[in-house]
Amino acid sequence: MIQPVQSKLLAVIGHPVAHSLSPLMMNAVFTSLNVPAVYVALDVDDLEKDLQTLAAVGFHGLSVTIPHKEAALGLVSEVDETASAIGAVNTLRLGDGGWQGRNTDWIGAVEALKCGAPLHSRKALVIGAGGAARAVVYGLKREGALVTVTNRTRERGEALAESFGCDFVLMETLSEPLDQTGYEIVVQCTSVGLEGREPILPVSDSLLRPGMVVMDIVYRPAWTPLLHRAAQKGCRVVKGHEMLLHQGIAQLEWWLEQSLPRAEGVQIMRNALEKALSNEAGH
Ligand code: NAP
């Protein structure tokens, strides 16, 4: 058994993972707050075998990203109620009996969306029905928001809506009448708008109204086509990296088993992410 001596070893595992910004944001916190830990990115393609190796080498905590979040759920010795409900694990911690699993994506989404106002009883539209959308819907429902799901593919969208007791609207039927539905929050959870893809809106901009909170969980680019349009229409925009950093703080607190100075940690992560994203945009 190999054990690190001075530092907690932490990593993000995914495939591919080379472009992850998590090491940058985590290590910025460790440096600024004198946390004895290091965080690296590891490309993992054989999840079951590689998790055993990482435990033997002495890794203490792992962030899990695409494509391993669902498979990780089946490989943990213990899982909390949130990860089971969402059906995915994005955080692992090594315990006596093996890897324990949690999901902090929903915390990231909720914290980013609150914008100083409670989510209870607010009407929210979640666009998408993949793994990230499941975490967002779980978080919004847990906070008491009134959630409608929309998705391109009916089966996946209906299944998500049914799991959490939400309404479902097929994406292609979203149009002008939405002006009357009074959504106060829109969360874009599809991969539409990702860098390198066609810069299109996932849904018609007719649903955007001044004062509405609009979050796009895609964070590359920081300003997605949807966020650009939402800002022009007077919406309150929340960028995708806000979800990333808030879920990251929750991961750190679980791994380190201590509360961090949250506001300070969040600001350190935000600064690191915004600098990296603006450097990328300048290239
Ligand atoms: P996923 O499970 O593959 O789901 C993809 C979703 O996008 C599905 O709802 C899919 O609809 C929809 N979609 C894909 N292409 C589309 C198109 N051309 N038109 C309409 N809908 C389309 O992916 P995921 O894990 O949920 O991740 C989704 C995005 O969230 C990724 O870009 C990821 O990077 C981002 N993310 C961000 C954070 C954060 O912290 N900010 C965290 C997690 C994920 P169908 O069901 O019809 O295929």
Tab-separated table of C-alpha atoms in Angstrom, residues 63-254:
chain	number	residue	atom	x	y	z
A	63	SER	CA	-13.977	13.948	-9.323
A	64	VAL	CA	-15.665	11.773	-11.929
A	65	THR	CA	-16.512	13.179	-15.332
A	66	ILE	CA	-17.703	12.043	-18.768
A	67	PRO	CA	-18.116	9.136	-19.543
A	68	HIS	CA	-17.810	7.488	-16.116
A	69	LYS	CA	-20.458	9.123	-13.903
A	70	GLU	CA	-23.129	6.440	-14.355
A	71	ALA	CA	-20.736	3.467	-14.295
A	72	ALA	CA	-19.085	4.730	-11.095
A	73	LEU	CA	-22.419	4.346	-9.314
A	74	GLY	CA	-22.147	0.577	-9.743
A	75	LEU	CA	-18.598	0.394	-8.383
A	76	VAL	CA	-18.923	2.104	-5.012
A	77	SER	CA	-19.091	0.469	-1.589
A	78	GLU	CA	-21.494	3.099	-0.337
A	79	VAL	CA	-23.557	5.782	-2.008
A	80	ASP	CA	-25.664	8.626	-0.653
A	81	GLU	CA	-29.327	9.236	-1.405
A	82	THR	CA	-28.632	12.093	-3.840
A	83	ALA	CA	-26.344	10.086	-6.125
A	84	SER	CA	-28.810	7.160	-6.140
A	85	ALA	CA	-31.717	9.458	-7.018
A	86	ILE	CA	-29.750	11.149	-9.807
A	87	GLY	CA	-28.316	7.839	-11.021
A	88	ALA	CA	-24.760	9.129	-11.232
A	89	VAL	CA	-21.716	9.727	-9.055
A	90	ASN	CA	-19.440	12.711	-9.698
A	91	THR	CA	-17.382	12.436	-6.493
A	92	LEU	CA	-15.549	9.520	-4.884
A	93	ARG	CA	-13.801	9.322	-1.519
A	94	LEU	CA	-11.757	6.380	-0.331
A	95	GLY	CA	-13.163	4.879	2.854
A	96	ASP	CA	-12.343	1.714	4.817
A	97	GLY	CA	-14.598	-0.425	2.643
A	98	GLY	CA	-13.603	1.094	-0.708
A	99	TRP	CA	-14.765	4.061	-2.786
A	100	GLN	CA	-17.791	5.962	-1.476
A	101	GLY	CA	-19.907	7.931	-3.950
A	102	ARG	CA	-21.733	11.254	-3.898
A	103	ASN	CA	-23.156	13.698	-6.390
A	104	THR	CA	-22.360	17.399	-6.004
A	105	ASP	CA	-23.489	18.564	-9.469
A	106	TRP	CA	-26.960	19.319	-8.102
A	107	ILE	CA	-25.451	21.460	-5.323
A	108	GLY	CA	-23.429	23.366	-7.917
A	109	ALA	CA	-26.532	24.055	-10.004
A	110	VAL	CA	-28.655	25.142	-7.055
A	111	GLU	CA	-26.005	27.429	-5.569
A	112	ALA	CA	-25.307	29.014	-8.954
A	113	LEU	CA	-29.007	29.572	-9.651
A	114	LYS	CA	-29.991	31.031	-6.315
A	115	CYS	CA	-28.492	34.439	-7.179
A	116	GLY	CA	-29.494	35.579	-3.722
A	117	ALA	CA	-33.143	34.498	-4.122
A	118	PRO	CA	-34.746	31.237	-2.954
A	119	LEU	CA	-35.834	28.782	-5.650
A	120	HIS	CA	-38.947	27.638	-3.832
A	121	SER	CA	-42.169	27.905	-5.901
A	122	ARG	CA	-40.354	29.433	-8.875
A	123	LYS	CA	-41.224	28.142	-12.343
A	124	ALA	CA	-38.193	26.600	-14.032
A	125	LEU	CA	-37.620	25.161	-17.504
A	126	VAL	CA	-34.792	22.616	-17.827
A	127	ILE	CA	-33.604	22.073	-21.394
A	128	GLY	CA	-32.088	18.605	-21.898
A	129	ALA	CA	-32.455	15.183	-20.332
A	130	GLY	CA	-28.921	13.806	-20.080
A	131	GLY	CA	-26.927	13.128	-16.922
A	132	ALA	CA	-26.328	16.795	-16.122
A	133	ALA	CA	-30.012	17.646	-16.589
A	134	ARG	CA	-30.930	14.878	-14.107
A	135	ALA	CA	-28.740	16.506	-11.456
A	136	VAL	CA	-30.165	19.966	-12.183
A	137	VAL	CA	-33.780	18.729	-12.040
A	138	TYR	CA	-33.072	16.872	-8.793
A	139	GLY	CA	-31.597	20.017	-7.228
A	140	LEU	CA	-34.407	22.303	-8.383
A	141	LYS	CA	-37.099	19.901	-7.146
A	142	ARG	CA	-35.337	19.512	-3.829
A	143	GLU	CA	-35.426	23.296	-3.436
A	144	GLY	CA	-39.168	23.309	-4.172
A	145	ALA	CA	-39.063	24.807	-7.689
A	146	LEU	CA	-41.841	23.976	-10.182
A	147	VAL	CA	-39.946	22.229	-12.960
A	148	THR	CA	-40.793	21.532	-16.599
A	149	VAL	CA	-38.380	19.456	-18.695
A	150	THR	CA	-37.942	19.850	-22.430
A	151	ASN	CA	-35.832	17.605	-24.640
A	152	ARG	CA	-35.208	16.840	-28.317
A	153	THR	CA	-35.957	13.137	-27.832
A	154	ARG	CA	-39.318	12.416	-26.257
A	155	GLU	CA	-38.483	9.097	-24.545
A	156	ARG	CA	-35.483	10.403	-22.623
A	157	GLY	CA	-37.245	13.633	-21.673
A	158	GLU	CA	-40.396	11.889	-20.484
A	159	ALA	CA	-38.369	9.392	-18.471
A	160	LEU	CA	-36.549	12.211	-16.656
A	161	ALA	CA	-39.756	14.154	-16.027
A	162	GLU	CA	-41.443	11.028	-14.686
A	163	SER	CA	-38.546	10.175	-12.327
A	164	PHE	CA	-38.876	13.499	-10.560
A	165	GLY	CA	-42.580	14.274	-11.007
A	166	CYS	CA	-42.164	17.135	-13.525
A	167	ASP	CA	-44.065	18.199	-16.629
A	168	PHE	CA	-42.568	17.450	-20.039
A	169	VAL	CA	-42.732	19.469	-23.272
A	170	LEU	CA	-41.160	18.232	-26.497
A	171	MET	CA	-38.459	20.677	-27.610
A	172	GLU	CA	-39.822	21.100	-31.124
A	173	THR	CA	-43.165	22.254	-29.719
A	174	LEU	CA	-41.629	25.012	-27.603
A	175	SER	CA	-42.638	28.222	-29.302
A	176	GLU	CA	-44.435	31.525	-28.878
A	177	PRO	CA	-47.175	30.387	-26.487
A	178	LEU	CA	-44.375	29.985	-23.966
A	179	ASP	CA	-44.525	33.728	-23.474
A	180	GLN	CA	-47.550	33.002	-21.348
A	181	THR	CA	-46.073	30.217	-19.249
A	182	GLY	CA	-44.166	32.567	-16.982
A	183	TYR	CA	-40.911	30.684	-16.535
A	184	GLU	CA	-38.693	32.559	-14.102
A	185	ILE	CA	-35.665	30.323	-14.556
A	186	VAL	CA	-34.280	28.586	-17.662
A	187	VAL	CA	-31.399	26.113	-17.368
A	188	GLN	CA	-29.763	24.946	-20.583
A	189	CYS	CA	-28.333	21.438	-20.033
A	190	THR	CA	-27.760	20.139	-23.576
A	191	SER	CA	-24.425	20.200	-25.374
A	192	VAL	CA	-25.790	22.740	-27.873
A	193	GLY	CA	-23.581	25.839	-27.886
A	194	LEU	CA	-20.380	23.971	-27.011
A	195	GLU	CA	-17.221	25.406	-28.526
A	196	GLY	CA	-16.478	23.993	-31.967
A	197	ARG	CA	-20.127	23.300	-32.735
A	198	GLU	CA	-22.615	25.338	-34.706
A	199	PRO	CA	-23.424	28.505	-32.663
A	200	ILE	CA	-27.178	27.958	-32.449
A	201	LEU	CA	-29.818	28.405	-29.764
A	202	PRO	CA	-31.284	25.178	-28.341
A	203	VAL	CA	-34.764	26.738	-28.235
A	204	SER	CA	-36.472	29.802	-29.657
A	205	ASP	CA	-35.477	33.071	-27.981
A	206	SER	CA	-39.171	33.976	-27.776
A	207	LEU	CA	-39.250	32.454	-24.294
A	208	LEU	CA	-36.650	34.881	-22.941
A	209	ARG	CA	-38.042	37.804	-20.978
A	210	PRO	CA	-36.405	40.594	-18.971
A	211	GLY	CA	-35.628	39.626	-15.388
A	212	MET	CA	-35.656	35.858	-16.054
A	213	VAL	CA	-32.632	33.934	-14.716
A	214	VAL	CA	-30.929	32.052	-17.559
A	215	MET	CA	-28.092	29.621	-16.884
A	216	ASP	CA	-26.230	27.693	-19.568
A	217	ILE	CA	-24.283	24.857	-17.965
A	218	VAL	CA	-21.998	24.722	-21.004
A	219	TYR	CA	-18.971	26.767	-19.915
A	220	ARG	CA	-16.825	26.600	-23.045
A	221	PRO	CA	-17.309	29.227	-24.373
A	222	ALA	CA	-18.156	31.298	-21.292
A	223	TRP	CA	-20.618	33.311	-23.399
A	224	THR	CA	-22.713	30.740	-25.244
A	225	PRO	CA	-25.148	31.840	-27.994
A	226	LEU	CA	-28.011	31.435	-25.490
A	227	LEU	CA	-26.344	33.616	-22.851
A	228	HIS	CA	-25.559	36.313	-25.434
A	229	ARG	CA	-29.192	36.438	-26.521
A	230	ALA	CA	-30.453	36.297	-22.932
A	231	ALA	CA	-28.276	39.269	-21.947
A	232	GLN	CA	-29.555	41.241	-24.952
A	233	LYS	CA	-33.108	40.523	-23.820
A	234	GLY	CA	-32.497	41.775	-20.284
A	235	CYS	CA	-32.292	38.381	-18.553
A	236	ARG	CA	-30.042	37.749	-15.598
A	237	VAL	CA	-27.386	35.396	-16.967
A	238	VAL	CA	-25.503	32.757	-14.976
A	239	LYS	CA	-22.477	31.258	-16.681
A	240	GLY	CA	-21.771	27.525	-16.642
A	241	HIS	CA	-18.540	27.775	-14.685
A	242	GLU	CA	-20.577	28.955	-11.672
A	243	MET	CA	-22.037	25.439	-11.423
A	244	LEU	CA	-18.588	23.900	-11.821
A	245	LEU	CA	-17.042	25.897	-8.999
A	246	HIS	CA	-19.926	25.483	-6.558
A	247	GLN	CA	-19.959	21.708	-7.044
A	248	GLY	CA	-16.169	21.789	-6.596
A	249	ILE	CA	-16.352	23.468	-3.192
A	250	ALA	CA	-18.815	20.800	-2.046
A	251	GLN	CA	-16.387	18.107	-3.211
A	252	LEU	CA	-13.495	19.672	-1.327
A	253	GLU	CA	-15.445	19.883	1.907
A	254	TRP	CA	-16.359	16.208	1.694
